[in-house]
Amino acid sequence: VDDEKARVLIHSLLDHHVLKELDLSHNIIGDRAARAIGKLINRSNLEKLSVYDNKIRGPGAQAIAYALSRNITLRSLNLRLNRIGDEGGQAIAQALLKNTTLVDLHLGSNELTEPTATALSQVLVQNKTIKSINLSCNRLGSDGGKQLEEG
């Protein structure tokens, strides 16, 4: 499923309020569809969203982050194996300073480095809801690891 097909699918789900779980993994979804996913997050009652192994980059992750900052139902978000980079990672971290429902977050293999680790260390201090953040296969470095440990 590419961006255009994903956007059509998501548009058809916007007012489907009984949908609790959506898995769009292993596709070729990019930033345009990620913006549509952001709209879906805010107009649905999704509790679990998986979009791993796609082509989402920083701008798409920022759209998802914006939605996450306002969302009150999503409990699990899996973004692993995308390319959100620090631009997207830091946006997600900022969203988690406002979000009070997300429990599990998977950001593995997203080209994240120390700036994202620093931002997430603040989340660990302030956000009392998040229980699991997977950052495997990123390049956080020893300083990033120290930041997270202190968080």
mmCIF file of C-alpha atoms in Angstrom:
data_model
loop_
_atom_site.group_PDB
_atom_site.id
_atom_site.type_symbol
_atom_site.label_atom_id
_atom_site.label_comp_id
_atom_site.label_asym_id
_atom_site.label_seq_id
_atom_site.Cartn_x
_atom_site.Cartn_y
_atom_site.Cartn_z
ATOM 1 C CA VAL A 1 0.000 0.000 0.000
ATOM 2 C CA ASP A 2 1.497 3.326 -1.067
ATOM 3 C CA ASP A 3 0.710 6.863 0.147
ATOM 4 C CA GLU A 4 -2.277 7.376 -2.140
ATOM 5 C CA LYS A 5 -3.952 4.067 -1.336
ATOM 6 C CA ALA A 6 -3.281 4.514 2.374
ATOM 7 C CA ARG A 7 -4.830 7.991 2.284
ATOM 8 C CA VAL A 8 -7.984 6.609 0.623
ATOM 9 C CA LEU A 9 -8.202 3.835 3.218
ATOM 10 C CA ILE A 10 -7.631 6.219 6.117
ATOM 11 C CA HIS A 11 -10.191 8.684 4.758
ATOM 12 C CA SER A 12 -12.778 5.900 4.803
ATOM 13 C CA LEU A 13 -11.922 5.151 8.449
ATOM 14 C CA LEU A 14 -12.088 8.731 9.767
ATOM 15 C CA ASP A 15 -15.585 8.372 11.182
ATOM 16 C CA HIS A 16 -15.330 4.698 12.144
ATOM 17 C CA HIS A 17 -15.413 5.202 15.903
ATOM 18 C CA VAL A 18 -15.522 1.537 16.896
ATOM 19 C CA LEU A 19 -12.118 0.770 15.338
ATOM 20 C CA LYS A 20 -9.647 0.131 18.181
ATOM 21 C CA GLU A 21 -6.614 -1.327 16.408
ATOM 22 C CA LEU A 22 -5.004 -0.612 13.030
ATOM 23 C CA ASP A 23 -1.937 -2.239 11.523
ATOM 24 C CA LEU A 24 -0.505 -0.674 8.362
ATOM 25 C CA SER A 25 2.935 -2.242 8.700
ATOM 26 C CA HIS A 26 5.172 -3.510 5.875
ATOM 27 C CA ASN A 27 3.942 -1.035 3.265
ATOM 28 C CA ILE A 28 5.417 1.972 1.465
ATOM 29 C CA ILE A 29 3.602 4.635 3.454
ATOM 30 C CA GLY A 30 5.402 7.973 3.499
ATOM 31 C CA ASP A 31 4.858 11.432 4.933
ATOM 32 C CA ARG A 32 1.673 12.225 2.985
ATOM 33 C CA ALA A 33 -0.139 9.209 4.397
ATOM 34 C CA ALA A 34 1.414 9.874 7.824
ATOM 35 C CA ARG A 35 -0.384 13.231 7.841
ATOM 36 C CA ALA A 36 -3.633 11.366 7.169
ATOM 37 C CA ILE A 37 -2.757 8.976 10.004
ATOM 38 C CA GLY A 38 -2.430 12.020 12.254
ATOM 39 C CA LYS A 39 -5.978 13.037 11.363
ATOM 40 C CA LEU A 40 -7.170 9.498 12.030
ATOM 41 C CA ILE A 41 -5.532 9.476 15.463
ATOM 42 C CA ASN A 42 -7.520 12.555 16.435
ATOM 43 C CA ARG A 43 -10.846 11.559 14.895
ATOM 44 C CA SER A 44 -11.009 7.938 15.992
ATOM 45 C CA ASN A 45 -10.903 5.901 19.161
ATOM 46 C CA LEU A 46 -7.806 3.942 18.178
ATOM 47 C CA GLU A 47 -5.979 2.317 21.060
ATOM 48 C CA LYS A 48 -3.243 0.541 19.095
ATOM 49 C CA LEU A 49 -1.535 1.735 15.905
ATOM 50 C CA SER A 50 1.261 -0.071 14.067
ATOM 51 C CA VAL A 51 2.949 1.538 11.081
ATOM 52 C CA TYR A 52 6.313 -0.155 11.284
ATOM 53 C CA ASP A 53 8.476 -0.898 8.266
ATOM 54 C CA ASN A 54 7.290 1.978 6.095
ATOM 55 C CA LYS A 55 8.888 5.115 4.627
ATOM 56 C CA ILE A 56 7.819 7.697 7.215
ATOM 57 C CA ARG A 57 10.385 10.446 7.718
ATOM 58 C CA GLY A 58 10.615 13.469 10.010
ATOM 59 C CA PRO A 59 7.702 15.492 8.584
ATOM 60 C CA GLY A 60 5.343 12.520 8.754
ATOM 61 C CA ALA A 61 6.417 11.765 12.314
ATOM 62 C CA GLN A 62 5.804 15.412 13.206
ATOM 63 C CA ALA A 63 2.208 15.096 11.972
ATOM 64 C CA ILE A 64 1.736 11.952 14.034
ATOM 65 C CA ALA A 65 3.333 13.679 17.031
ATOM 66 C CA TYR A 66 0.989 16.643 16.752
ATOM 67 C CA ALA A 67 -1.977 14.274 16.822
ATOM 68 C CA LEU A 68 -0.451 12.337 19.708
ATOM 69 C CA SER A 69 -0.134 15.520 21.763
ATOM 70 C CA ARG A 70 -3.907 15.968 21.566
ATOM 71 C CA ASN A 71 -5.041 12.336 21.638
ATOM 72 C CA ILE A 72 -6.745 10.706 24.631
ATOM 73 C CA THR A 73 -7.258 7.098 23.472
ATOM 74 C CA LEU A 74 -4.059 5.709 21.892
ATOM 75 C CA ARG A 75 -2.198 3.367 24.221
ATOM 76 C CA SER A 76 0.326 1.751 21.857
ATOM 77 C CA LEU A 77 2.255 3.202 18.903
ATOM 78 C CA ASN A 78 4.741 1.225 16.825
ATOM 79 C CA LEU A 79 6.853 3.298 14.420
ATOM 80 C CA ARG A 80 9.884 1.025 14.179
ATOM 81 C CA LEU A 81 11.739 0.572 10.907
ATOM 82 C CA ASN A 82 10.925 3.977 9.471
ATOM 83 C CA ARG A 83 13.295 6.904 9.004
ATOM 84 C CA ILE A 84 11.889 9.546 11.330
ATOM 85 C CA GLY A 85 15.334 10.740 12.462
ATOM 86 C CA ASP A 86 15.834 13.254 15.251
ATOM 87 C CA GLU A 87 13.335 15.639 13.653
ATOM 88 C CA GLY A 88 10.573 13.082 14.181
ATOM 89 C CA GLY A 89 11.969 11.609 17.384
ATOM 90 C CA GLN A 90 12.114 14.962 19.129
ATOM 91 C CA ALA A 91 8.589 15.816 17.943
ATOM 92 C CA ILE A 92 7.296 12.535 19.397
ATOM 93 C CA ALA A 93 9.107 13.288 22.671
ATOM 94 C CA GLN A 94 7.525 16.751 22.865
ATOM 95 C CA ALA A 95 4.100 15.210 22.236
ATOM 96 C CA LEU A 96 4.632 12.769 25.092
ATOM 97 C CA LEU A 97 5.098 15.679 27.483
ATOM 98 C CA LYS A 98 1.391 16.423 26.866
ATOM 99 C CA ASN A 99 -0.028 12.968 26.191
ATOM 100 C CA THR A 100 -1.422 11.065 29.174
ATOM 101 C CA THR A 101 -2.610 7.814 27.584
ATOM 102 C CA LEU A 102 0.246 6.251 25.586
ATOM 103 C CA VAL A 103 1.765 3.313 27.452
ATOM 104 C CA ASP A 104 3.966 1.608 24.822
ATOM 105 C CA LEU A 105 6.126 3.268 22.172
ATOM 106 C CA HIS A 106 8.405 1.494 19.704
ATOM 107 C CA LEU A 107 10.933 3.707 17.892
ATOM 108 C CA GLY A 108 13.540 1.078 17.015
ATOM 109 C CA SER A 109 15.547 1.454 13.790
ATOM 110 C CA ASN A 110 14.624 5.066 13.085
ATOM 111 C CA GLU A 111 18.021 6.754 12.732
ATOM 112 C CA LEU A 112 17.676 8.422 16.142
ATOM 113 C CA THR A 113 20.708 9.927 17.877
ATOM 114 C CA GLU A 114 21.626 11.753 21.076
ATOM 115 C CA PRO A 115 19.246 14.758 20.680
ATOM 116 C CA THR A 116 16.257 12.412 20.680
ATOM 117 C CA ALA A 117 17.625 10.547 23.699
ATOM 118 C CA THR A 118 17.936 13.865 25.531
ATOM 119 C CA ALA A 119 14.347 14.799 24.663
ATOM 120 C CA LEU A 120 13.073 11.387 25.739
ATOM 121 C CA SER A 121 14.921 11.656 29.064
ATOM 122 C CA GLN A 122 12.632 14.602 29.886
ATOM 123 C CA VAL A 123 9.637 12.429 29.008
ATOM 124 C CA LEU A 124 10.808 9.764 31.461
ATOM 125 C CA VAL A 125 10.869 12.367 34.223
ATOM 126 C CA GLN A 126 7.541 14.063 33.463
ATOM 127 C CA ASN A 127 5.260 11.491 31.827
ATOM 128 C CA LYS A 128 3.860 9.052 34.390
ATOM 129 C CA THR A 129 1.815 7.008 31.887
ATOM 130 C CA ILE A 130 4.462 5.702 29.489
ATOM 131 C CA LYS A 131 5.738 2.289 30.593
ATOM 132 C CA SER A 132 7.803 1.083 27.632
ATOM 133 C CA ILE A 133 9.935 2.861 25.026
ATOM 134 C CA ASN A 134 11.914 0.656 22.640
ATOM 135 C CA LEU A 135 14.871 2.464 21.077
ATOM 136 C CA SER A 136 16.753 -0.561 19.736
ATOM 137 C CA CYS A 137 18.948 -0.277 16.637
ATOM 138 C CA ASN A 138 19.425 3.490 16.813
ATOM 139 C CA ARG A 139 22.654 5.424 17.332
ATOM 140 C CA LEU A 140 21.992 7.119 20.645
ATOM 141 C CA GLY A 141 25.633 6.937 21.710
ATOM 142 C CA SER A 142 27.008 6.708 25.231
ATOM 143 C CA ASP A 143 25.970 10.276 26.054
ATOM 144 C CA GLY A 144 22.447 9.575 24.866
ATOM 145 C CA GLY A 145 22.390 6.456 26.994
ATOM 146 C CA LYS A 146 23.503 8.459 30.022
ATOM 147 C CA GLN A 147 20.762 11.005 29.391
ATOM 148 C CA LEU A 148 18.152 8.245 29.321
ATOM 149 C CA GLU A 149 19.589 6.623 32.440
ATOM 150 C CA GLU A 150 19.352 9.917 34.313
ATOM 151 C CA GLY A 151 15.752 10.321 33.136
#
